Amino acid sequence: MDTPVNPRGRTAQGARPPLALALTGVVRRYSQGQGAIEVLRGADLAISHGQSVALVAPSGSGKSTLLHIAGLLEQSDAGEVFIDGIPTARLGDGERTRIRRLSIGFIYQFHHLLPELSAVENVSMPQMIRGLSRKEADARAKDLLTYLGLGARLTHRPSELSGGEQQRVAIARALANAPRLLLADEPTGNLDPKTSDHVFGALTELVRATGVAALIATHNLELASRMDRRVTLREGKVVELA
Ligand SMILES: Nc1ncnc2c1ncn2[C@@H]1O[C@H](COP(=O)(O)OP(=O)(O)OP(=O)(O)O)[C@@H](O)[C@H]1O
């Protein structure tokens, strides 16, 4: 079943606000050896503001590809990606980077924190890039980290934190600029089951508290059941799950 998408998320009367994310007819091919594989073959997906969606699909089906395209980290070969109603396919790199910085938070499986910076500095950095003063950025970073239970770890560097703590810093960093859309690629994939449950709990709580729209790839069905919707990838298309 293909999801019918009205990318700007409006009713016939034009009353509703734009969707946080809409993908329409997204195609992505990679050359492999002599030939090419088509990973996404006209994928459609619409996510409203405040909605959380789990992406549960087999390894190699294209989850990371879809997330990278939705996060404007990668270009599609065809189709359109609307962020907050803005079509992005024809934008240049500078404009795509600007939208990404303003509107999108990304959490990776491996936290990708800067090793030489403390927890607070890692979370302050994206805010300062956006133009906030160090004082304002640090204040928000401390609030977020404390909310995530890291109040006693603010000045620790990543190497001084556990895997679960590092991933909570990565969650705080992704939400630091109050994005409209949060994308996460197996955010608890490298954690043990108990830590994974704890980190995912913190993530879902923060998603609810901030009202950010979220698309989270996970192999964990129990964690996926806590999201508003579940989707999968079948033959390069997004399919809604029960
Ligand atoms: N840069 C690339 N060049 C060539 N092929 C690629 C590239 N990136 C991904 N692929 C291929 O596209 C397919 C989908 O990859 P992708 O990483 O999106 O899958 P995934 O569902 O995220 O997998 P996993 O759950 O194992 O991380 C795979 O067959 C992969 O080999």
PDB file of C-alpha atoms and ligand atoms in Angstrom:
ATOM      1  CA  MET A   1       0.000   0.000   0.000  1.00  0.00           C
ATOM      2  CA  ASP A   2       1.424   3.380  -0.936  1.00  0.00           C
ATOM      3  CA  THR A   3       0.779   6.302   1.355  1.00  0.00           C
ATOM      4  CA  PRO A   4      -1.034   9.090  -0.472  1.00  0.00           C
ATOM      5  CA  VAL A   5       0.772  12.293   0.361  1.00  0.00           C
ATOM      6  CA  ASN A   6      -0.317  15.859   0.177  1.00  0.00           C
ATOM      7  CA  PRO A   7       3.129  17.326   0.864  1.00  0.00           C
ATOM      8  CA  ARG A   8       2.008  20.649   2.180  1.00  0.00           C
ATOM      9  CA  GLY A   9      -0.374  18.799   4.475  1.00  0.00           C
ATOM     10  CA  ARG A  10      -3.295  21.042   3.712  1.00  0.00           C
ATOM     11  CA  THR A  11      -6.957  20.205   3.456  1.00  0.00           C
ATOM     12  CA  ALA A  12      -8.956  21.444   0.484  1.00  0.00           C
ATOM     13  CA  GLN A  13      -9.586  24.581   2.552  1.00  0.00           C
ATOM     14  CA  GLY A  14      -5.859  24.985   3.158  1.00  0.00           C
ATOM     15  CA  ALA A  15      -6.506  25.050   6.915  1.00  0.00           C
ATOM     16  CA  ARG A  16      -3.831  22.743   8.322  1.00  0.00           C
ATOM     17  CA  PRO A  17      -0.202  23.706   8.911  1.00  0.00           C
ATOM     18  CA  PRO A  18       2.435  22.052   6.713  1.00  0.00           C
ATOM     19  CA  LEU A  19       3.663  18.564   7.566  1.00  0.00           C
ATOM     20  CA  ALA A  20       6.966  18.319   9.434  1.00  0.00           C
ATOM     21  CA  LEU A  21       8.236  15.913   6.757  1.00  0.00           C
ATOM     22  CA  ALA A  22       6.845  14.735   3.430  1.00  0.00           C
ATOM     23  CA  LEU A  23       8.641  12.501   0.949  1.00  0.00           C
ATOM     24  CA  THR A  24       6.995  12.088  -2.437  1.00  0.00           C
ATOM     25  CA  GLY A  25       8.152   9.624  -5.065  1.00  0.00           C
ATOM     26  CA  VAL A  26      11.693   9.438  -3.697  1.00  0.00           C
ATOM     27  CA  VAL A  27      14.079   7.360  -5.810  1.00  0.00           C
ATOM     28  CA  ARG A  28      17.675   6.560  -4.850  1.00  0.00           C
ATOM     29  CA  ARG A  29      20.068   4.445  -6.904  1.00  0.00           C
ATOM     30  CA  TYR A  30      23.609   3.402  -6.094  1.00  0.00           C
ATOM     31  CA  SER A  31      26.060   2.110  -8.630  1.00  0.00           C
ATOM     32  CA  GLN A  32      27.430  -1.267  -7.589  1.00  0.00           C
ATOM     33  CA  GLY A  33      30.060  -2.951  -9.707  1.00  0.00           C
ATOM     34  CA  GLN A  34      29.005  -2.714 -13.358  1.00  0.00           C
ATOM     35  CA  GLY A  35      25.338  -2.112 -12.562  1.00  0.00           C
ATOM     36  CA  ALA A  36      23.162  -0.145 -10.154  1.00  0.00           C
ATOM     37  CA  ILE A  37      20.712  -0.973  -7.384  1.00  0.00           C
ATOM     38  CA  GLU A  38      17.577   1.025  -6.799  1.00  0.00           C
ATOM     39  CA  VAL A  39      17.192   1.177  -3.021  1.00  0.00           C
ATOM     40  CA  LEU A  40      14.234   3.573  -2.934  1.00  0.00           C
ATOM     41  CA  ARG A  41      11.717   3.221  -5.750  1.00  0.00           C
ATOM     42  CA  GLY A  42       9.175   5.967  -5.346  1.00  0.00           C
ATOM     43  CA  ALA A  43       8.972   6.164  -1.547  1.00  0.00           C
ATOM     44  CA  ASP A  44       6.208   8.321  -0.042  1.00  0.00           C
ATOM     45  CA  LEU A  45       5.965   9.270   3.623  1.00  0.00           C
ATOM     46  CA  ALA A  46       4.155  12.011   5.522  1.00  0.00           C
ATOM     47  CA  ILE A  47       4.759  12.892   9.170  1.00  0.00           C
ATOM     48  CA  SER A  48       2.712  15.540  10.970  1.00  0.00           C
ATOM     49  CA  HIS A  49       4.079  17.884  13.594  1.00  0.00           C
ATOM     50  CA  GLY A  50       4.295  16.173  16.963  1.00  0.00           C
ATOM     51  CA  GLN A  51       3.959  12.687  15.487  1.00  0.00           C
ATOM     52  CA  SER A  52       6.465   9.902  16.207  1.00  0.00           C
ATOM     53  CA  VAL A  53       7.049   7.197  13.612  1.00  0.00           C
ATOM     54  CA  ALA A  54       9.169   4.038  13.947  1.00  0.00           C
ATOM     55  CA  LEU A  55      10.897   2.737  10.825  1.00  0.00           C
ATOM     56  CA  VAL A  56      11.245  -1.028  11.248  1.00  0.00           C
ATOM     57  CA  ALA A  57      12.750  -2.796   8.256  1.00  0.00           C
ATOM     58  CA  PRO A  58      15.313  -5.508   7.503  1.00  0.00           C
ATOM     59  CA  SER A  59      19.014  -4.789   7.218  1.00  0.00           C
ATOM     60  CA  GLY A  60      19.913  -3.464   3.776  1.00  0.00           C
ATOM     61  CA  SER A  61      16.350  -2.398   2.920  1.00  0.00           C
ATOM     62  CA  GLY A  62      17.266   1.298   2.816  1.00  0.00           C
ATOM     63  CA  LYS A  63      16.523   2.735   6.274  1.00  0.00           C
ATOM     64  CA  SER A  64      19.723   4.781   6.512  1.00  0.00           C
ATOM     65  CA  THR A  65      19.310   5.902   2.909  1.00  0.00           C
ATOM     66  CA  LEU A  66      15.775   7.127   3.634  1.00  0.00           C
ATOM     67  CA  LEU A  67      16.878   8.929   6.811  1.00  0.00           C
ATOM     68  CA  HIS A  68      19.845  10.582   5.070  1.00  0.00           C
ATOM     69  CA  ILE A  69      17.590  11.824   2.288  1.00  0.00           C
ATOM     70  CA  ALA A  70      14.952  13.041   4.769  1.00  0.00           C
ATOM     71  CA  GLY A  71      17.722  14.768   6.746  1.00  0.00           C
ATOM     72  CA  LEU A  72      19.080  16.488   3.605  1.00  0.00           C
ATOM     73  CA  LEU A  73      22.411  14.717   4.092  1.00  0.00           C
ATOM     74  CA  GLU A  74      22.027  12.983   0.742  1.00  0.00           C
ATOM     75  CA  GLN A  75      20.263  13.914  -2.518  1.00  0.00           C
ATOM     76  CA  SER A  76      17.609  11.687  -4.065  1.00  0.00           C
ATOM     77  CA  ASP A  77      17.738  10.834  -7.793  1.00  0.00           C
ATOM     78  CA  ALA A  78      14.066  11.707  -8.187  1.00  0.00           C
ATOM     79  CA  GLY A  79      11.164  12.825  -6.038  1.00  0.00           C
ATOM     80  CA  GLU A  80      10.769  15.622  -3.523  1.00  0.00           C
ATOM     81  CA  VAL A  81      11.529  16.131   0.157  1.00  0.00           C
ATOM     82  CA  PHE A  82       9.432  18.748   1.949  1.00  0.00           C
ATOM     83  CA  ILE A  83      10.678  19.965   5.313  1.00  0.00           C
ATOM     84  CA  ASP A  84       7.994  21.957   7.076  1.00  0.00           C
ATOM     85  CA  GLY A  85       6.288  22.373   3.698  1.00  0.00           C
ATOM     86  CA  ILE A  86       9.438  23.652   1.955  1.00  0.00           C
ATOM     87  CA  PRO A  87      10.464  21.704  -1.182  1.00  0.00           C
ATOM     88  CA  THR A  88      14.197  21.003  -0.974  1.00  0.00           C
ATOM     89  CA  ALA A  89      15.153  18.926  -4.029  1.00  0.00           C
ATOM     90  CA  ARG A  90      16.233  21.893  -6.119  1.00  0.00           C
ATOM     91  CA  LEU A  91      17.964  23.851  -3.385  1.00  0.00           C
ATOM     92  CA  GLY A  92      21.724  24.345  -3.363  1.00  0.00           C
ATOM     93  CA  ASP A  93      24.011  22.949  -0.673  1.00  0.00           C
ATOM     94  CA  GLY A  94      24.078  26.186   1.340  1.00  0.00           C
ATOM     95  CA  GLU A  95      20.304  26.394   1.603  1.00  0.00           C
ATOM     96  CA  ARG A  96      19.980  22.689   2.426  1.00  0.00           C
ATOM     97  CA  THR A  97      22.563  23.089   5.193  1.00  0.00           C
ATOM     98  CA  ARG A  98      20.682  26.090   6.564  1.00  0.00           C
ATOM     99  CA  ILE A  99      17.377  24.156   6.694  1.00  0.00           C
ATOM    100  CA  ARG A 100      19.136  21.189   8.257  1.00  0.00           C
ATOM    101  CA  ARG A 101      20.670  23.369  10.986  1.00  0.00           C
ATOM    102  CA  LEU A 102      17.420  25.205  11.702  1.00  0.00           C
ATOM    103  CA  SER A 103      14.844  22.453  11.437  1.00  0.00           C
ATOM    104  CA  ILE A 104      16.377  18.992  11.750  1.00  0.00           C
ATOM    105  CA  GLY A 105      18.058  17.080  14.578  1.00  0.00           C
ATOM    106  CA  PHE A 106      19.891  13.848  13.786  1.00  0.00           C
ATOM    107  CA  ILE A 107      20.878  11.021  16.158  1.00  0.00           C
ATOM    108  CA  TYR A 108      23.235   8.340  14.850  1.00  0.00           C
ATOM    109  CA  GLN A 109      23.757   4.785  16.082  1.00  0.00           C
ATOM    110  CA  PHE A 110      27.238   5.739  17.218  1.00  0.00           C
ATOM    111  CA  HIS A 111      26.895   9.045  18.985  1.00  0.00           C
ATOM    112  CA  HIS A 112      29.486  10.995  16.892  1.00  0.00           C
ATOM    113  CA  LEU A 113      30.236  13.333  19.808  1.00  0.00           C
ATOM    114  CA  LEU A 114      33.335  15.496  19.620  1.00  0.00           C
ATOM    115  CA  PRO A 115      35.829  13.697  21.917  1.00  0.00           C
ATOM    116  CA  GLU A 116      37.724  16.771  23.083  1.00  0.00           C
ATOM    117  CA  LEU A 117      34.569  18.608  24.231  1.00  0.00           C
ATOM    118  CA  SER A 118      32.588  18.134  27.454  1.00  0.00           C
ATOM    119  CA  ALA A 119      28.942  17.033  27.459  1.00  0.00           C
ATOM    120  CA  VAL A 120      27.768  20.656  27.799  1.00  0.00           C
ATOM    121  CA  GLU A 121      30.096  21.852  25.036  1.00  0.00           C
ATOM    122  CA  ASN A 122      28.907  19.123  22.670  1.00  0.00           C
ATOM    123  CA  VAL A 123      25.310  20.278  23.176  1.00  0.00           C
ATOM    124  CA  SER A 124      26.160  24.011  23.092  1.00  0.00           C
ATOM    125  CA  MET A 125      28.130  23.786  19.848  1.00  0.00           C
ATOM    126  CA  PRO A 126      25.192  23.503  17.372  1.00  0.00           C
ATOM    127  CA  GLN A 127      23.418  26.365  19.132  1.00  0.00           C
ATOM    128  CA  MET A 128      26.479  28.618  18.889  1.00  0.00           C
ATOM    129  CA  ILE A 129      26.821  27.740  15.193  1.00  0.00           C
ATOM    130  CA  ARG A 130      23.248  28.973  14.889  1.00  0.00           C
ATOM    131  CA  GLY A 131      24.195  32.273  16.518  1.00  0.00           C
ATOM    132  CA  LEU A 132      23.376  31.940  20.221  1.00  0.00           C
ATOM    133  CA  SER A 133      25.826  33.318  22.780  1.00  0.00           C
ATOM    134  CA  ARG A 134      27.888  30.832  24.764  1.00  0.00           C
ATOM    135  CA  LYS A 135      25.913  31.747  27.919  1.00  0.00           C
ATOM    136  CA  GLU A 136      22.512  31.109  26.305  1.00  0.00           C
ATOM    137  CA  ALA A 137      23.718  27.917  24.628  1.00  0.00           C
ATOM    138  CA  ASP A 138      25.270  26.537  27.820  1.00  0.00           C
ATOM    139  CA  ALA A 139      22.099  27.279  29.800  1.00  0.00           C
ATOM    140  CA  ARG A 140      19.918  25.322  27.381  1.00  0.00           C
ATOM    141  CA  ALA A 141      22.504  22.534  27.152  1.00  0.00           C
ATOM    142  CA  LYS A 142      22.558  22.176  30.944  1.00  0.00           C
ATOM    143  CA  ASP A 143      18.727  22.118  31.083  1.00  0.00           C
ATOM    144  CA  LEU A 144      18.495  19.397  28.430  1.00  0.00           C
ATOM    145  CA  LEU A 145      21.265  17.277  29.935  1.00  0.00           C
ATOM    146  CA  THR A 146      19.778  17.596  33.416  1.00  0.00           C
ATOM    147  CA  TYR A 147      16.349  16.595  32.034  1.00  0.00           C
ATOM    148  CA  LEU A 148      18.036  13.507  30.588  1.00  0.00           C
ATOM    149  CA  GLY A 149      19.514  12.624  33.987  1.00  0.00           C
ATOM    150  CA  LEU A 150      23.040  13.848  33.250  1.00  0.00           C
ATOM    151  CA  GLY A 151      23.128  16.772  35.687  1.00  0.00           C
ATOM    152  CA  ALA A 152      26.152  15.272  37.420  1.00  0.00           C
ATOM    153  CA  ARG A 153      28.028  14.608  34.175  1.00  0.00           C
ATOM    154  CA  LEU A 154      27.985  18.048  32.556  1.00  0.00           C
ATOM    155  CA  THR A 155      31.741  18.573  32.381  1.00  0.00           C
ATOM    156  CA  HIS A 156      32.647  14.988  31.492  1.00  0.00           C
ATOM    157  CA  ARG A 157      34.115  14.225  28.079  1.00  0.00           C
ATOM    158  CA  PRO A 158      32.601  11.403  25.982  1.00  0.00           C
ATOM    159  CA  SER A 159      35.413   9.002  26.962  1.00  0.00           C
ATOM    160  CA  GLU A 160      34.470   9.533  30.622  1.00  0.00           C
ATOM    161  CA  LEU A 161      30.812   8.604  29.993  1.00  0.00           C
ATOM    162  CA  SER A 162      29.122   5.216  29.560  1.00  0.00           C
ATOM    163  CA  GLY A 163      27.625   4.230  26.191  1.00  0.00           C
ATOM    164  CA  GLY A 164      24.112   5.055  27.401  1.00  0.00           C
ATOM    165  CA  GLU A 165      25.247   8.415  28.793  1.00  0.00           C
ATOM    166  CA  GLN A 166      27.029   9.272  25.539  1.00  0.00           C
ATOM    167  CA  GLN A 167      23.863   8.495  23.607  1.00  0.00           C
ATOM    168  CA  ARG A 168      21.815  10.708  25.941  1.00  0.00           C
ATOM    169  CA  VAL A 169      24.268  13.554  25.225  1.00  0.00           C
ATOM    170  CA  ALA A 170      23.709  12.869  21.510  1.00  0.00           C
ATOM    171  CA  ILE A 171      19.930  13.118  22.066  1.00  0.00           C
ATOM    172  CA  ALA A 172      20.385  16.455  23.866  1.00  0.00           C
ATOM    173  CA  ARG A 173      22.613  17.689  21.021  1.00  0.00           C
ATOM    174  CA  ALA A 174      20.036  16.698  18.391  1.00  0.00           C
ATOM    175  CA  LEU A 175      17.312  18.607  20.259  1.00  0.00           C
ATOM    176  CA  ALA A 176      19.470  21.587  21.233  1.00  0.00           C
ATOM    177  CA  ASN A 177      18.236  23.831  18.435  1.00  0.00           C
ATOM    178  CA  ALA A 178      14.574  22.887  19.055  1.00  0.00           C
ATOM    179  CA  PRO A 179      14.226  21.219  15.629  1.00  0.00           C
ATOM    180  CA  ARG A 180      10.849  20.643  13.984  1.00  0.00           C
ATOM    181  CA  LEU A 181      11.975  17.170  12.904  1.00  0.00           C
ATOM    182  CA  LEU A 182      14.078  14.582  14.699  1.00  0.00           C
ATOM    183  CA  LEU A 183      15.664  11.747  12.706  1.00  0.00           C
ATOM    184  CA  ALA A 184      17.342   8.836  14.469  1.00  0.00           C
ATOM    185  CA  ASP A 185      19.194   5.927  12.879  1.00  0.00           C
ATOM    186  CA  GLU A 186      19.071   3.021  15.336  1.00  0.00           C
ATOM    187  CA  PRO A 187      19.808   5.311  18.278  1.00  0.00           C
ATOM    188  CA  THR A 188      20.022   2.415  20.748  1.00  0.00           C
ATOM    189  CA  GLY A 189      21.515  -0.126  18.337  1.00  0.00           C
ATOM    190  CA  ASN A 190      24.872  -0.475  20.078  1.00  0.00           C
ATOM    191  CA  LEU A 191      23.565  -0.536  23.661  1.00  0.00           C
ATOM    192  CA  ASP A 192      22.722  -3.499  25.888  1.00  0.00           C
ATOM    193  CA  PRO A 193      18.961  -4.212  26.298  1.00  0.00           C
ATOM    194  CA  LYS A 194      18.581  -2.506  29.693  1.00  0.00           C
ATOM    195  CA  THR A 195      20.504   0.634  28.685  1.00  0.00           C
ATOM    196  CA  SER A 196      18.704   0.644  25.336  1.00  0.00           C
ATOM    197  CA  ASP A 197      15.338   0.611  27.123  1.00  0.00           C
ATOM    198  CA  HIS A 198      16.445   3.447  29.410  1.00  0.00           C
ATOM    199  CA  VAL A 199      17.792   5.619  26.576  1.00  0.00           C
ATOM    200  CA  PHE A 200      14.754   4.973  24.388  1.00  0.00           C
ATOM    201  CA  GLY A 201      12.492   5.870  27.332  1.00  0.00           C
ATOM    202  CA  ALA A 202      14.332   9.187  27.718  1.00  0.00           C
ATOM    203  CA  LEU A 203      14.110   9.810  23.983  1.00  0.00           C
ATOM    204  CA  THR A 204      10.361   9.132  23.732  1.00  0.00           C
ATOM    205  CA  GLU A 205       9.699  11.249  26.807  1.00  0.00           C
ATOM    206  CA  LEU A 206      11.600  14.171  25.310  1.00  0.00           C
ATOM    207  CA  VAL A 207       9.880  13.714  21.932  1.00  0.00           C
ATOM    208  CA  ARG A 208       6.506  13.967  23.719  1.00  0.00           C
ATOM    209  CA  ALA A 209       7.601  16.892  25.893  1.00  0.00           C
ATOM    210  CA  THR A 210       8.952  18.960  22.982  1.00  0.00           C
ATOM    211  CA  GLY A 211       6.294  17.975  20.416  1.00  0.00           C
ATOM    212  CA  VAL A 212       9.000  17.399  17.784  1.00  0.00           C
ATOM    213  CA  ALA A 213       8.065  15.136  14.863  1.00  0.00           C
ATOM    214  CA  ALA A 214      10.273  12.031  14.918  1.00  0.00           C
ATOM    215  CA  LEU A 215      11.291   9.294  12.485  1.00  0.00           C
ATOM    216  CA  ILE A 216      13.284   6.640  14.325  1.00  0.00           C
ATOM    217  CA  ALA A 217      14.794   3.559  12.689  1.00  0.00           C
ATOM    218  CA  THR A 218      14.950   0.645  15.094  1.00  0.00           C
ATOM    219  CA  HIS A 219      15.127  -3.138  14.969  1.00  0.00           C
ATOM    220  CA  ASN A 220      13.431  -3.336  18.349  1.00  0.00           C
ATOM    221  CA  LEU A 221       9.695  -4.019  17.949  1.00  0.00           C
ATOM    222  CA  GLU A 222       8.950  -3.372  21.611  1.00  0.00           C
ATOM    223  CA  LEU A 223      10.511   0.085  21.348  1.00  0.00           C
ATOM    224  CA  ALA A 224       8.722   0.685  18.044  1.00  0.00           C
ATOM    225  CA  SER A 225       5.377  -0.072  19.699  1.00  0.00           C
ATOM    226  CA  ARG A 226       5.836   3.075  21.829  1.00  0.00           C
ATOM    227  CA  MET A 227       5.729   5.332  18.744  1.00  0.00           C
ATOM    228  CA  ASP A 228       2.507   6.772  17.265  1.00  0.00           C
ATOM    229  CA  ARG A 229       2.983   4.898  13.950  1.00  0.00           C
ATOM    230  CA  ARG A 230       5.140   2.123  12.527  1.00  0.00           C
ATOM    231  CA  VAL A 231       6.276   1.903   8.912  1.00  0.00           C
ATOM    232  CA  THR A 232       8.517  -0.455   6.981  1.00  0.00           C
ATOM    233  CA  LEU A 233      10.282  -0.505   3.603  1.00  0.00           C
ATOM    234  CA  ARG A 234       9.136  -3.012   1.001  1.00  0.00           C
ATOM    235  CA  GLU A 235      10.669  -3.063  -2.478  1.00  0.00           C
ATOM    236  CA  GLY A 236      11.853   0.492  -2.048  1.00  0.00           C
ATOM    237  CA  LYS A 237       8.524   1.879  -0.870  1.00  0.00           C
ATOM    238  CA  VAL A 238       7.283   2.929   2.554  1.00  0.00           C
ATOM    239  CA  VAL A 239       4.475   0.702   3.822  1.00  0.00           C
ATOM    240  CA  GLU A 240       2.377   1.431   6.888  1.00  0.00           C
ATOM    241  CA  LEU A 241       2.335  -1.276   9.589  1.00  0.00           C
ATOM    242  CA  ALA A 242      -0.514  -1.951  12.003  1.00  0.00           C
TER     243      ALA A 242
HETATM  244  N1  LIG B   1      27.034   4.861  -0.848  1.00  0.00           N
HETATM  245  C1  LIG B   1      26.568   3.679  -1.270  1.00  0.00           C
HETATM  246  N2  LIG B   1      27.044   3.126  -2.408  1.00  0.00           N
HETATM  247  C2  LIG B   1      26.578   1.943  -2.881  1.00  0.00           C
HETATM  248  N3  LIG B   1      25.611   1.239  -2.265  1.00  0.00           N
HETATM  249  C3  LIG B   1      25.094   1.734  -1.113  1.00  0.00           C
HETATM  250  C4  LIG B   1      25.547   2.977  -0.563  1.00  0.00           C
HETATM  251  N4  LIG B   1      24.845   3.221   0.581  1.00  0.00           N
HETATM  252  C5  LIG B   1      24.000   2.186   0.747  1.00  0.00           C
HETATM  253  N5  LIG B   1      24.145   1.290  -0.275  1.00  0.00           N
HETATM  254  C6  LIG B   1      23.384   0.041  -0.454  1.00  0.00           C
HETATM  255  O1  LIG B   1      22.000   0.370  -0.360  1.00  0.00           O
HETATM  256  C7  LIG B   1      21.301  -0.642   0.345  1.00  0.00           C
HETATM  257  C8  LIG B   1      20.568  -0.010   1.532  1.00  0.00           C
HETATM  258  O2  LIG B   1      21.518   0.470   2.457  1.00  0.00           O
HETATM  259  P1  LIG B   1      21.084   1.176   3.833  1.00  0.00           P
HETATM  260  O3  LIG B   1      22.332   1.447   4.600  1.00  0.00           O
HETATM  261  O4  LIG B   1      20.184   2.293   3.536  1.00  0.00           O
HETATM  262  O5  LIG B   1      20.247  -0.028   4.530  1.00  0.00           O
HETATM  263  P2  LIG B   1      19.721  -0.159   6.024  1.00  0.00           P
HETATM  264  O6  LIG B   1      18.324  -0.648   5.938  1.00  0.00           O
HETATM  265  O7  LIG B   1      19.976   1.095   6.781  1.00  0.00           O
HETATM  266  O8  LIG B   1      20.660  -1.325   6.579  1.00  0.00           O
HETATM  267  P3  LIG B   1      21.165  -1.623   8.098  1.00  0.00           P
HETATM  268  O9  LIG B   1      19.944  -1.948   8.903  1.00  0.00           O
HETATM  269  O10 LIG B   1      22.052  -2.830   7.903  1.00  0.00           O
HETATM  270  O11 LIG B   1      21.918  -0.414   8.565  1.00  0.00           O
HETATM  271  C9  LIG B   1      22.324  -1.697   0.732  1.00  0.00           C
HETATM  272  O12 LIG B   1      22.266  -2.731  -0.215  1.00  0.00           O
HETATM  273  C10 LIG B   1      23.640  -0.947   0.655  1.00  0.00           C
HETATM  274  O13 LIG B   1      24.685  -1.829   0.302  1.00  0.00           O
END
